[in-house]
Coordinates of C-alpha atoms in Angstrom, one line a residue:
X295 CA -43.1 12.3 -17.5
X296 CA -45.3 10.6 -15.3
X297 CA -43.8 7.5 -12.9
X298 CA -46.2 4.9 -11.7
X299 CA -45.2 1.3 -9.3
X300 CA -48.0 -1.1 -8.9
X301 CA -49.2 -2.3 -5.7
X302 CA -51.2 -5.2 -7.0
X303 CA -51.3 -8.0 -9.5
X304 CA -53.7 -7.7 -13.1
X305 CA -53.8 -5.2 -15.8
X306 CA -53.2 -1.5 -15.8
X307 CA -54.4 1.5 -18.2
X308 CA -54.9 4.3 -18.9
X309 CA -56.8 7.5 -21.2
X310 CA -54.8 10.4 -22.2
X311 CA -57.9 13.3 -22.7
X312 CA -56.8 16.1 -24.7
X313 CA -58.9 19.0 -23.5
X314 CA -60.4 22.1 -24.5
X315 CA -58.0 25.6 -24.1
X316 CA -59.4 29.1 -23.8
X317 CA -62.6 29.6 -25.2
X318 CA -62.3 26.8 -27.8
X319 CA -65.0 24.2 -27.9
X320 CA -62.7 21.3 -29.0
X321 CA -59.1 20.8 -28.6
X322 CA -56.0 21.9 -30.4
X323 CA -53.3 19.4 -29.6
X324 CA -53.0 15.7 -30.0
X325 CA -51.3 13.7 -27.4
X326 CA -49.1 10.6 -28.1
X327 CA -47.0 8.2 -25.6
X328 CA -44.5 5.8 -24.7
X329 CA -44.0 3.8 -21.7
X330 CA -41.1 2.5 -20.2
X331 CA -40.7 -0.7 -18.0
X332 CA -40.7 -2.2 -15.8
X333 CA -37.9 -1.1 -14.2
X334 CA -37.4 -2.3 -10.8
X335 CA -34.9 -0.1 -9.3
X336 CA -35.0 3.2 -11.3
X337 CA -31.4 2.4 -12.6
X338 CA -32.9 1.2 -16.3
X339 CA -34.7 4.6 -16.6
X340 CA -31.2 6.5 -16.2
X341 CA -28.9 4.8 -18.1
X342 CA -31.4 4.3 -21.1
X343 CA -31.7 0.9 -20.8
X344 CA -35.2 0.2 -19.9
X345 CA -37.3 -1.3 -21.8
X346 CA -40.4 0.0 -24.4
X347 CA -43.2 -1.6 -22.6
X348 CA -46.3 0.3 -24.8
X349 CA -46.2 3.5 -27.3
X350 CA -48.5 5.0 -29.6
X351 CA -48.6 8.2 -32.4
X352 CA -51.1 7.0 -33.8
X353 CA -53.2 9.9 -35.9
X354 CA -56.3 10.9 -33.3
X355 CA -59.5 10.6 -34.5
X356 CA -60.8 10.8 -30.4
X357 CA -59.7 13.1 -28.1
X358 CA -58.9 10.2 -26.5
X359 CA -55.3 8.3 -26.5
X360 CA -53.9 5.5 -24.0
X361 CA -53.9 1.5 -22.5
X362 CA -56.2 -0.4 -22.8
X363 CA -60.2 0.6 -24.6
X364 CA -61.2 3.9 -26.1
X365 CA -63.6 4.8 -23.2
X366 CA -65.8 7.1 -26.9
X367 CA -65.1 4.3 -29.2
X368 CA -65.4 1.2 -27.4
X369 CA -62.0 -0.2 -29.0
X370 CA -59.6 -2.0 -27.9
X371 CA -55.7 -1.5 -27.7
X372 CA -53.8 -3.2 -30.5
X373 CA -50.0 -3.5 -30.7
X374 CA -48.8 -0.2 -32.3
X375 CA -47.6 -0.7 -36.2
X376 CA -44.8 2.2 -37.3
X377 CA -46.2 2.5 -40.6
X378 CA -47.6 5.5 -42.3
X379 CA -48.9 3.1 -44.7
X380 CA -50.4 0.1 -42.8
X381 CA -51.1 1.8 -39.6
X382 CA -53.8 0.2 -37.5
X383 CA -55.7 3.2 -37.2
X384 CA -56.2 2.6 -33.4
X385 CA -54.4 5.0 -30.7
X386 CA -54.6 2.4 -28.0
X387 CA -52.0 -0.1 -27.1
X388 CA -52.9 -3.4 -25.3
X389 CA -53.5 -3.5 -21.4
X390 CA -50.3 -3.6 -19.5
X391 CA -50.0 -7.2 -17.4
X392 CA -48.0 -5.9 -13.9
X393 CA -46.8 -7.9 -10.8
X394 CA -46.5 -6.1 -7.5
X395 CA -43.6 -3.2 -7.3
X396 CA -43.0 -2.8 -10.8
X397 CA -42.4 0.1 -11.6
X398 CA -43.1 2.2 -15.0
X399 CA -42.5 5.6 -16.6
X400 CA -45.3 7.4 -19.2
X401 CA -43.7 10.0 -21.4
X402 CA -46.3 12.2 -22.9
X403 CA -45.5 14.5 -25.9
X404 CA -48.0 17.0 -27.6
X405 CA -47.4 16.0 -31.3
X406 CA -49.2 19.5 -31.7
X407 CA -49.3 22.6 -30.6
X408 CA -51.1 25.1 -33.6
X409 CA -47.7 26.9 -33.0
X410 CA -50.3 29.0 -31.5
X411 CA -48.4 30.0 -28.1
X412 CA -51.7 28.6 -26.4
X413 CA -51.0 26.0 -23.0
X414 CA -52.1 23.2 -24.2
X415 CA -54.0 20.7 -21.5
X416 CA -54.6 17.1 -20.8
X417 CA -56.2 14.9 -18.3
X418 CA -54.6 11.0 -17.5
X419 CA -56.7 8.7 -15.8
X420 CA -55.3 4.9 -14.8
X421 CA -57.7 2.2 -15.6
X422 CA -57.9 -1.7 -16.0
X423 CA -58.4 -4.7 -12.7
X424 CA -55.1 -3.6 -11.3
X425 CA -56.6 0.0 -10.0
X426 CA -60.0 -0.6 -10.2
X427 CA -60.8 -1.9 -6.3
X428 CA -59.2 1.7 -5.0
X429 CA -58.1 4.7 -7.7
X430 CA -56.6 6.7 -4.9
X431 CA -54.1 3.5 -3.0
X432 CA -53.8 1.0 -6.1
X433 CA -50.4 2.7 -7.5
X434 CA -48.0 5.2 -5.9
X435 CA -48.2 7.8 -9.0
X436 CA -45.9 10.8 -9.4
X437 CA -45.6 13.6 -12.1
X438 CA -41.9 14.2 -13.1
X439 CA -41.8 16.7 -15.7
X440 CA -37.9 16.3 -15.7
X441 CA -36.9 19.0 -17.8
X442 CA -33.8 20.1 -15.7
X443 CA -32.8 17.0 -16.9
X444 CA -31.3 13.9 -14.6
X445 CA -28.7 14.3 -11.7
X446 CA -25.5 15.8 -12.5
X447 CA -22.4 14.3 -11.1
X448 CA -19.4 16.8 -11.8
X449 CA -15.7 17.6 -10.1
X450 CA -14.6 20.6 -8.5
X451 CA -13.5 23.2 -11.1
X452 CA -16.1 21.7 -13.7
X453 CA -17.2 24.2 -16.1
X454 CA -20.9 26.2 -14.8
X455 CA -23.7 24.1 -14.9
X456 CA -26.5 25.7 -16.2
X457 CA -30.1 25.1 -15.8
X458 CA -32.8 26.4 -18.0
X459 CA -36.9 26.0 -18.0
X460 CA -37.0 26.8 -21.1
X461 CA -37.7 22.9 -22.3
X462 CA -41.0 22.8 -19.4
X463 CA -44.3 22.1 -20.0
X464 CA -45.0 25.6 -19.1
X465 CA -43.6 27.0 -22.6
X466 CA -44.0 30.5 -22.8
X467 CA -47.0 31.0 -20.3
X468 CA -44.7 31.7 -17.5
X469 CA -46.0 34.3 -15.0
X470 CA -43.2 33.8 -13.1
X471 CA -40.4 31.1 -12.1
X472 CA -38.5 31.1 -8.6
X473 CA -35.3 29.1 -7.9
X474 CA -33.9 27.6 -4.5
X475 CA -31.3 25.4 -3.4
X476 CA -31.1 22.5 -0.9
X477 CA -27.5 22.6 0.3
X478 CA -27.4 19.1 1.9
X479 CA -30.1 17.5 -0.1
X480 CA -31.8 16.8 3.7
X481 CA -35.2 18.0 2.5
X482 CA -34.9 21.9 4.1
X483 CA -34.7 24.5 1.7
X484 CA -31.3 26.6 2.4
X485 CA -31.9 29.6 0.5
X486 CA -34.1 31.5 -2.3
X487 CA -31.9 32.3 -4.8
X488 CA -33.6 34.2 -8.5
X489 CA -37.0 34.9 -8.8
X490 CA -39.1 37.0 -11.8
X491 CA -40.7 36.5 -14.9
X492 CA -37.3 36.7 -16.8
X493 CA -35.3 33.7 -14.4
X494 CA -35.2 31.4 -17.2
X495 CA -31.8 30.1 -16.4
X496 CA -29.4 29.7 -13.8
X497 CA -25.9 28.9 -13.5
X498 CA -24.4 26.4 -11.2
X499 CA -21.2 27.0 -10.4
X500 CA -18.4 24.7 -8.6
X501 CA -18.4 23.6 -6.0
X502 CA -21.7 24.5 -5.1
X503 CA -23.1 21.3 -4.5
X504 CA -27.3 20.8 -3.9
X505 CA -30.9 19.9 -4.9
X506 CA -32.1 22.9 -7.0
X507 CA -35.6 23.4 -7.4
X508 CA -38.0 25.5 -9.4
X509 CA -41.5 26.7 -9.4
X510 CA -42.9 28.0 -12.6
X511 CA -45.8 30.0 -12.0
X512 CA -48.4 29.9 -15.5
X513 CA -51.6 30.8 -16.2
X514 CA -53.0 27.2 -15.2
X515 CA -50.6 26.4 -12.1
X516 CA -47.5 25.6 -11.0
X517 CA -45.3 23.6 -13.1
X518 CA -42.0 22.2 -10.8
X519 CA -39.1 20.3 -10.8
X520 CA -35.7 19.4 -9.1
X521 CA -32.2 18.4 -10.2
X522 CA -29.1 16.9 -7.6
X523 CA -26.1 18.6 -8.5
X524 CA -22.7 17.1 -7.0
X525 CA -19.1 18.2 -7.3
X526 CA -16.7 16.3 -6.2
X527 CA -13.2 17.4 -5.6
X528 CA -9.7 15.8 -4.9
X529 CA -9.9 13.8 -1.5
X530 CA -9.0 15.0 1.7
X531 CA -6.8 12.8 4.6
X532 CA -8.7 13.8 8.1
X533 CA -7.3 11.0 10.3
X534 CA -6.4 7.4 10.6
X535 CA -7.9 5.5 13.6
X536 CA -6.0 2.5 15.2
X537 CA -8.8 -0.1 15.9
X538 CA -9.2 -1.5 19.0
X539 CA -10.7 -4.7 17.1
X540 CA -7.1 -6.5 17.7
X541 CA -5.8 -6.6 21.1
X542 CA -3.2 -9.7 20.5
X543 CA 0.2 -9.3 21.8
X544 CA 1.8 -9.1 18.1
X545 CA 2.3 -4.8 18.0
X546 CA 3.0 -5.7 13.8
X547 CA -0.7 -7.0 13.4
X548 CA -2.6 -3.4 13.8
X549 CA -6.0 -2.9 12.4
X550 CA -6.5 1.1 11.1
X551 CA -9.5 3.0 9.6
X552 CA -9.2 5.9 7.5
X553 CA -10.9 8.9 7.4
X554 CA -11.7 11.3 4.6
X555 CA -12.8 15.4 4.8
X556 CA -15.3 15.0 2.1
X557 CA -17.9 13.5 -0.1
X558 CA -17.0 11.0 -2.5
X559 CA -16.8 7.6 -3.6
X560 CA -13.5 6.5 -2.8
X561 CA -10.7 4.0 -3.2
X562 CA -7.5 3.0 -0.8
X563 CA -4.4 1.5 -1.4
X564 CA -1.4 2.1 1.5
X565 CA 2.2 0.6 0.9
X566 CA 2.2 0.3 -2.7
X567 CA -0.5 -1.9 -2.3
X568 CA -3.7 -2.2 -4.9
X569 CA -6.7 -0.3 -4.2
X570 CA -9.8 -1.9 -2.1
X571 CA -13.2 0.5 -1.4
X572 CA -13.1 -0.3 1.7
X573 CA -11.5 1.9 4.4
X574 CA -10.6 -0.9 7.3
X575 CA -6.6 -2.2 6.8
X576 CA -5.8 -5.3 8.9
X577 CA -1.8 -6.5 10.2
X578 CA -0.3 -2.7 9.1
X579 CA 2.7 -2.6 10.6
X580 CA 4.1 -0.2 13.3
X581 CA 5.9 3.1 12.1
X582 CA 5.5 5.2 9.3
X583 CA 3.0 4.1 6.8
X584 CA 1.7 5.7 3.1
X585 CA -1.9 6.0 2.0
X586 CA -3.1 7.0 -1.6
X587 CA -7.1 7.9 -1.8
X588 CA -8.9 8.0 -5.1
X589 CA -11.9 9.4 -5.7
X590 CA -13.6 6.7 -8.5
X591 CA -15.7 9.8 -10.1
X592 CA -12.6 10.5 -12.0
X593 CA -12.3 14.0 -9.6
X594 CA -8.8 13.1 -8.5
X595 CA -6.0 10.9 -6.3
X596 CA -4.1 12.3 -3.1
X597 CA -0.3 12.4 -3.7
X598 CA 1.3 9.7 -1.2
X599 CA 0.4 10.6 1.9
X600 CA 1.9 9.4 5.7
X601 CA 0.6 8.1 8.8
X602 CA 1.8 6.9 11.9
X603 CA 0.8 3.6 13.0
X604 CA 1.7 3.2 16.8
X605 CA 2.5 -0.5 17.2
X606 CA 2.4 -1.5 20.5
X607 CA 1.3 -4.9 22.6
X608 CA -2.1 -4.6 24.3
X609 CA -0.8 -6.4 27.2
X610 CA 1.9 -7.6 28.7
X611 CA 3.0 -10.2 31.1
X612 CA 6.5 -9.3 33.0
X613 CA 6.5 -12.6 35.2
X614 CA 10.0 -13.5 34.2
X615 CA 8.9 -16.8 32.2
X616 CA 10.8 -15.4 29.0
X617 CA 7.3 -14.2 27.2
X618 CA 6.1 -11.4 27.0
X619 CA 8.2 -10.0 29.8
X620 CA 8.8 -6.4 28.8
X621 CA 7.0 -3.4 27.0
X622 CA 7.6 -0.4 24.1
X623 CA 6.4 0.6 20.9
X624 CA 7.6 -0.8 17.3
X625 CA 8.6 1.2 14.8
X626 CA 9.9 3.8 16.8
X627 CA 13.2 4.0 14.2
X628 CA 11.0 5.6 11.7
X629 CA 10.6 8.5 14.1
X630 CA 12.8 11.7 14.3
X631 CA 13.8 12.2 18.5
X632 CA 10.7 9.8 19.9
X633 CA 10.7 9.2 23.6
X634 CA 8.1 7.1 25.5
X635 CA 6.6 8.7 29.0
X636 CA 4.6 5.8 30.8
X637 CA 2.4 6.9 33.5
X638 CA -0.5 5.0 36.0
X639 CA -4.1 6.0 36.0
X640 CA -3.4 9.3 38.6
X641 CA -0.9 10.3 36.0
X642 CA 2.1 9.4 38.0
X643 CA 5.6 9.4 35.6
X644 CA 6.7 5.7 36.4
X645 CA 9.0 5.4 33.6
X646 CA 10.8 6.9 29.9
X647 CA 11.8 5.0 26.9
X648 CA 13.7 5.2 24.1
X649 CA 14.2 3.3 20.6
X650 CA 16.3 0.9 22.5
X651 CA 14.7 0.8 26.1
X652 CA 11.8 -1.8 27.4
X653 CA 9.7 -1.4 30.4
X654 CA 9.6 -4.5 32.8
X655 CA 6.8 -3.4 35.2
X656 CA 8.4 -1.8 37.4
X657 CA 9.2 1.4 39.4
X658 CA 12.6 2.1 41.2
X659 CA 12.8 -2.3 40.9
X660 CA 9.4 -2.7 42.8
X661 CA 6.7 -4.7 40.5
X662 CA 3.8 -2.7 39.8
X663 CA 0.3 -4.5 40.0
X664 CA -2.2 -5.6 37.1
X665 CA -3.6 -2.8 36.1
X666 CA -4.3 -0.4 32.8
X667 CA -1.1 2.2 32.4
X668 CA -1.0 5.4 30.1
X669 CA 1.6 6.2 27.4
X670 CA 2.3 9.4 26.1
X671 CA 4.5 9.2 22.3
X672 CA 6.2 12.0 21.5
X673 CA 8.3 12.2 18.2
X674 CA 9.0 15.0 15.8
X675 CA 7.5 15.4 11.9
X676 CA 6.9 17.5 9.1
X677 CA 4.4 19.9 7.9
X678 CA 4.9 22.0 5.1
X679 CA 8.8 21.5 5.6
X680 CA 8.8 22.6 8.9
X681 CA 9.5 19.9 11.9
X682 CA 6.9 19.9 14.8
X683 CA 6.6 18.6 17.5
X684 CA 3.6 15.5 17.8
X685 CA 2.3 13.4 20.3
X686 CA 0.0 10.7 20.8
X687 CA -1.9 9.0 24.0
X688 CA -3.5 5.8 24.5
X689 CA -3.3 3.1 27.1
X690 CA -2.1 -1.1 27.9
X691 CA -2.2 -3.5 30.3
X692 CA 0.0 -5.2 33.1
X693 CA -1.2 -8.7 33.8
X694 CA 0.3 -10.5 36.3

């Protein structure tokens, strides 16, 4: 398969030449087409939605089939009848009109190949006004045999993938064929994996997730391709992130990311709440909070999960107007044993709190200035049935 974009208004061609293998004067195989497009995004392509833009199986009576004129016989393309009976005789389709950016796939199949066990070979040239002013910059042009197939989305514990070249262009002239693997899909080859004459199929096995290539060494060249493999697997809770994006007084409005050990395409929902893609929550309230994760692939949900939200004002004001006056955390009550150690910027113990207990700015009934104080929250909680001990550190402001 052969993928083409255009870079300039007007008409675009092309010949198909069958040519000449071993020894033999004329050719053995006869060459037909179809293109796809345009397709702007290569989404249409994929999903098998994109349109026929041209095609032709025409019976050859040049060596010659394409877009546009016969460059032996002088005709031009006509639009391609599906008759045995009332074909037109002609295997050339009608010039393609293109805009800028359009983009097009040519799938090329030899109709016939003598069953002979002979390579077969051809040669495409692009023609027409849209590539004439500059053959090597008027389209971006790139040959995709495709015969690992397209990407593979899967979920961990999938049955093995596997991957064959048995459907390449190559056929049986294979000298040799070599496989590798790009972990990360970042364009650096991680590691070699299987390579002789006989590596005509690998397996892929969960959760092995990469870009895997192969190189098909034949009597004429190299034939390659590539193929993305992903597995996805149940999601992962790494953290939840309080955002500093709210810094109101109110310690029930409390913005909170969350985080996910993984790669996926995922889904939230915390309280009971319906699930949103997106992983920022605004006004969660103090305490102890649920989150469920889905991945959308289908791979998987989280059970219920909890997370701590520490609900606490920003600021504070203790100048005895009635607002504001005092400090501590919300949701404390959802907490097995917490206590509150409040401390200044040397690290200085200035005060302890409770579930019932407020901070008024003060040590031993002296006002502390304006400044930024430390809090240290430490509470008890469960992991794997077991309770531990937990803590968490973060910092507010006296304003006077």
């Amino acid at each position: 398969m052969v993928r083409f974009s255009c870079r300039n208004w007007g008409q675009v061609g092309f010949d198909i030449e069958a040519l000449p293998v071993g020894g033999s004067a004329t050719p053995t195989a006869e060459w037909d087409f179809i293109v796809f497009g345009p397709d702007p995004d290569c989404t249409a392509i994929s999903n098998g939605t994109a349109p026929v833009a041209a095609c032709n199986y025409e019976v050859n009576n040049t060596n010659f089939t394409g877009i546009g004129v016969n460059p032996v016989s002088g005709q031009e393309g006509g639009v391609f009848v599906d008759d045995v009976t009332e074909g037109n005789n002609n295997t050339y389709a009608p010039w393609l009109d293109v805009l800028p950016g359009e983009m097009y796939y040519i799938l090329i199949n030899n109709y016939n190949t003598n069953f002979d066990e002979e390579a077969e070979h051809f040669m495409l040239t692009f023609t027409g006004s849209s590539v004439d002013a500059d053959q090597n910059s008027a389209l971006d042009c790139t040959l995709r045999d495709e015969f690992l197939g397209l990407d593979i989305v899967a979920c961990e514990g999938d049955p093995d993938i596997p991957l064959s070249t048995l459907n390449s262009p190559a056929g049986p002239d294979i000298l040799n064929v070599a496989w590798s693997v790009d972990f990360d899909d970042d364009g650096t080859i991680d590691a070699p994996l299987e390579s002789s004459p006989s590596a005509t199929e690998i397996v892929v096995a969960s959760p092995n997730s990469g870009r895997y290539f192969v190189d098909i060494t034949t009597s004429f060249g190299h034939v390659t391709d590539d193929i993305l493999i992903t597995f996805y697997g149940i999601p992962v809770l790494e953290r939840v992130e309080l955002l500093n994006s709210n810094l109101t007084l109110n310690p029930d409005r409390n913005n909170i990311e969350i985080f996910v050990d993984g790669v996926g395409d995922y889904e939230y929902a915390i309280n009971g709440g319906g699930f949103q893609d997106d992983p920022v929550f605004n006004d969660v309230p103090p305490g102890i909070n649920m989150v469920i994760i889905n991945d959308k692939n289908g791979c998987g949900s989280t059970d219920a999960l909890e997370f701590l939200v520490v609900g606490y004002p920003k600021f504070f004001t203790p100048n005895s107007d009635g607002t504001n006056d005092t400090w501590n955390i919300r949701g404390m009550e959802t907490l097995v044993d917490p206590s509150v150690f409040i401390f200044d910027r040397y690290g200085k113990l200035l005060a302890q709190l409770g579930i019932n207990t407020n901070w008024d700015g003060t040590l031993d009934g002296t006002p502390l200035p304006s400044s930024d104080y430390w809090f240290r929250l430490e509470y008890g909680g469960q992991e794997e049935g077991v309770l531990v001990a937990k803590s968490t550190r973060t910092h507010f402001t006296l304003k006077r």
